[in-house]
Amino acid sequence: MSQLLTLVIVFLAIFTQSLTGFGSGLVSMAFLPDILGVRTAVPLVVLVTSTVEAFLLVRYRSAFNFKAVWLLTLASIIGIPIGVWALRGLNEELLLTVLGAIMAGYALYALLNFKLPELKHPAWAILFGFCAGLLSGAYSVGGPPAIIYGSCRRWNPQEFKSNLQGFFLVNDTLAILGHGISGNLTTVVWRTYILVLPAIALGILVGTGLDRYINPRIFRKMVLILLVVMGVRMMLF
């Protein structure tokens, strides 16, 4: 039963990212820690998300703007090893509580549609990139800081989706190296990754195939509401 649930969760996570351009890490980490434990779920999710990011970056490569994300990526390199250390060194209950707060907080922010100020100076990328690297190393959920940064920089929709994939792919590749050096990429992690490869492929196929038929805004709101519920549950229980 746990294997079936893992497959379903990974499929839904990849479907979400293929449709909206982000969200696979958040959706995965809302459920997989309960099934696999946080120290197995985190390195597994970074392997899973990097797979879909590589595909989507190729798909949207014409809109990719390296100049827009290089400083963001550079700053994330500093945060990733600190996050990986936190995963190994901190209490699992504390990790889950913080993860729940991050998840619920970001989802509420996105649902309420706050009008964010425009950040014209690219130096802001250092702060947001560091935070993204920290969260990526510890929880495989580096998306929220990068998404907020992209919104504040007023990226157009195609550039937004493409730039995020490029940043996420580099960020997650570095996180994979960090987890490998720290010994987090265990046999169980690799075995589970191989198990979910069909779910990844199916999620990409269905998500990219249906993106013209499903309203991504409505779907995104449904996912965000679910993330609020799961985040609160993690904090309280």
Tab-separated table of C-alpha atoms in Angstrom, residues 32-170:
chain	number	residue	atom	x	y	z
A	32	LEU	CA	5.845	11.601	1.463
A	33	PRO	CA	7.397	12.294	4.909
A	34	ASP	CA	4.428	10.486	6.504
A	35	ILE	CA	5.073	7.426	4.336
A	36	LEU	CA	8.862	7.328	4.012
A	37	GLY	CA	10.135	9.554	6.819
A	38	VAL	CA	11.575	13.010	6.217
A	39	ARG	CA	15.198	11.832	5.856
A	40	THR	CA	14.251	9.491	3.010
A	41	ALA	CA	11.652	11.779	1.439
A	42	VAL	CA	13.925	14.820	1.062
A	43	PRO	CA	16.693	13.235	-1.075
A	44	LEU	CA	14.104	11.218	-3.019
A	45	VAL	CA	12.105	14.332	-3.885
A	46	VAL	CA	15.179	16.206	-5.104
A	47	LEU	CA	15.922	13.316	-7.493
A	48	VAL	CA	12.318	13.284	-8.693
A	49	THR	CA	12.032	17.046	-9.186
A	50	SER	CA	15.342	17.336	-11.037
A	51	THR	CA	14.057	14.790	-13.554
A	52	VAL	CA	10.953	16.792	-14.481
A	53	GLU	CA	12.883	20.083	-14.392
A	54	ALA	CA	15.327	18.834	-17.030
A	55	PHE	CA	12.435	17.918	-19.326
A	56	LEU	CA	10.574	21.208	-18.815
A	57	LEU	CA	13.726	23.294	-19.301
A	58	VAL	CA	14.228	21.683	-22.713
A	59	ARG	CA	10.559	22.277	-23.517
A	60	TYR	CA	10.699	25.993	-22.629
A	61	ARG	CA	14.362	26.636	-23.475
A	62	SER	CA	13.621	29.459	-25.941
A	63	ALA	CA	12.349	31.677	-23.093
A	64	PHE	CA	15.217	30.910	-20.682
A	65	ASN	CA	17.192	33.985	-19.553
A	66	PHE	CA	20.436	32.978	-17.845
A	67	LYS	CA	21.242	36.558	-16.821
A	68	ALA	CA	18.038	36.651	-14.774
A	69	VAL	CA	18.950	33.667	-12.583
A	70	TRP	CA	22.748	33.418	-12.378
A	71	LEU	CA	23.050	35.466	-9.165
A	72	LEU	CA	20.051	33.660	-7.668
A	73	THR	CA	21.767	30.349	-8.419
A	74	LEU	CA	25.134	31.480	-7.063
A	75	ALA	CA	23.580	32.525	-3.755
A	76	SER	CA	21.730	29.222	-3.444
A	77	ILE	CA	25.061	27.361	-3.504
A	78	ILE	CA	25.842	28.859	-0.089
A	79	GLY	CA	22.492	27.882	1.406
A	80	ILE	CA	22.293	24.290	0.161
A	81	PRO	CA	25.026	22.722	2.365
A	82	ILE	CA	23.606	24.443	5.453
A	83	GLY	CA	20.195	22.967	4.669
A	84	VAL	CA	21.646	19.490	4.089
A	85	TRP	CA	23.424	19.703	7.452
A	86	ALA	CA	20.158	20.712	9.151
A	87	LEU	CA	18.429	17.635	7.711
A	88	ARG	CA	20.995	15.343	9.345
A	89	GLY	CA	21.512	17.263	12.557
A	90	LEU	CA	18.059	18.396	13.701
A	91	ASN	CA	15.170	16.522	15.311
A	92	GLU	CA	12.716	15.082	12.748
A	93	GLU	CA	9.665	16.415	14.607
A	94	LEU	CA	11.149	19.919	14.542
A	95	LEU	CA	11.947	19.564	10.836
A	96	LEU	CA	8.350	18.588	10.054
A	97	THR	CA	6.921	21.453	12.131
A	98	VAL	CA	9.076	24.011	10.314
A	99	LEU	CA	8.237	22.411	6.948
A	100	GLY	CA	4.521	22.658	7.758
A	101	ALA	CA	4.872	26.341	8.640
A	102	ILE	CA	6.733	27.078	5.400
A	103	MET	CA	4.211	25.147	3.337
A	104	ALA	CA	1.100	26.708	4.909
A	105	GLY	CA	2.625	30.191	4.965
A	106	TYR	CA	3.586	30.165	1.299
A	107	ALA	CA	0.255	28.668	0.214
A	108	LEU	CA	-1.684	31.347	2.123
A	109	TYR	CA	0.478	34.085	0.601
A	110	ALA	CA	-0.186	32.717	-2.902
A	111	LEU	CA	-3.935	32.299	-2.304
A	112	LEU	CA	-4.369	35.856	-1.008
A	113	ASN	CA	-2.683	37.320	-4.125
A	114	PHE	CA	-0.669	39.966	-2.312
A	115	LYS	CA	0.613	42.698	-4.608
A	116	LEU	CA	4.370	42.427	-4.205
A	117	PRO	CA	6.699	45.389	-4.785
A	118	GLU	CA	8.833	45.403	-7.906
A	119	LEU	CA	12.475	44.635	-7.112
A	120	LYS	CA	14.518	46.448	-9.743
A	121	HIS	CA	17.963	45.803	-8.281
A	122	PRO	CA	19.279	42.305	-9.094
A	123	ALA	CA	21.179	42.177	-5.773
A	124	TRP	CA	17.926	41.005	-4.148
A	125	ALA	CA	18.705	37.687	-5.823
A	126	ILE	CA	21.364	37.048	-3.162
A	127	LEU	CA	18.823	36.990	-0.318
A	128	PHE	CA	16.174	35.004	-2.181
A	129	GLY	CA	18.728	32.609	-3.667
A	130	PHE	CA	20.266	31.866	-0.268
A	131	CYS	CA	16.839	31.155	1.239
A	132	ALA	CA	15.956	28.916	-1.706
A	133	GLY	CA	19.190	26.963	-1.306
A	134	LEU	CA	18.639	26.574	2.432
A	135	LEU	CA	15.104	25.224	1.956
A	136	SER	CA	16.168	23.028	-0.950
A	137	GLY	CA	18.923	21.355	1.053
A	138	ALA	CA	16.779	20.816	4.145
A	139	TYR	CA	13.355	20.078	2.655
A	140	SER	CA	13.574	19.932	-1.166
A	141	VAL	CA	11.159	22.904	-1.270
A	142	GLY	CA	13.350	25.706	-2.581
A	143	GLY	CA	10.567	26.971	-4.827
A	144	PRO	CA	8.785	29.654	-2.734
A	145	PRO	CA	11.693	32.158	-2.475
A	146	ALA	CA	12.494	31.777	-6.190
A	147	ILE	CA	8.822	32.137	-7.154
A	148	ILE	CA	8.434	35.287	-5.027
A	149	TYR	CA	11.641	36.717	-6.534
A	150	GLY	CA	10.432	36.037	-10.088
A	151	SER	CA	7.111	37.717	-9.309
A	152	CYS	CA	8.865	40.774	-7.880
A	153	ARG	CA	11.106	40.983	-10.955
A	154	ARG	CA	7.982	40.915	-13.177
A	155	TRP	CA	9.051	38.004	-15.382
A	156	ASN	CA	6.547	37.307	-18.170
A	157	PRO	CA	4.713	33.917	-17.985
A	158	GLN	CA	6.966	32.026	-20.418
A	159	GLU	CA	10.155	33.476	-18.927
A	160	PHE	CA	8.819	32.748	-15.444
A	161	LYS	CA	8.247	29.069	-16.202
A	162	SER	CA	11.540	28.630	-18.079
A	163	ASN	CA	13.734	30.563	-15.624
A	164	LEU	CA	12.329	28.612	-12.686
A	165	GLN	CA	13.153	25.286	-14.353
A	166	GLY	CA	16.726	26.416	-15.031
A	167	PHE	CA	17.217	27.627	-11.473
A	168	PHE	CA	15.545	24.582	-9.921
A	169	LEU	CA	17.602	22.172	-12.028
A	170	VAL	CA	20.939	23.694	-11.008
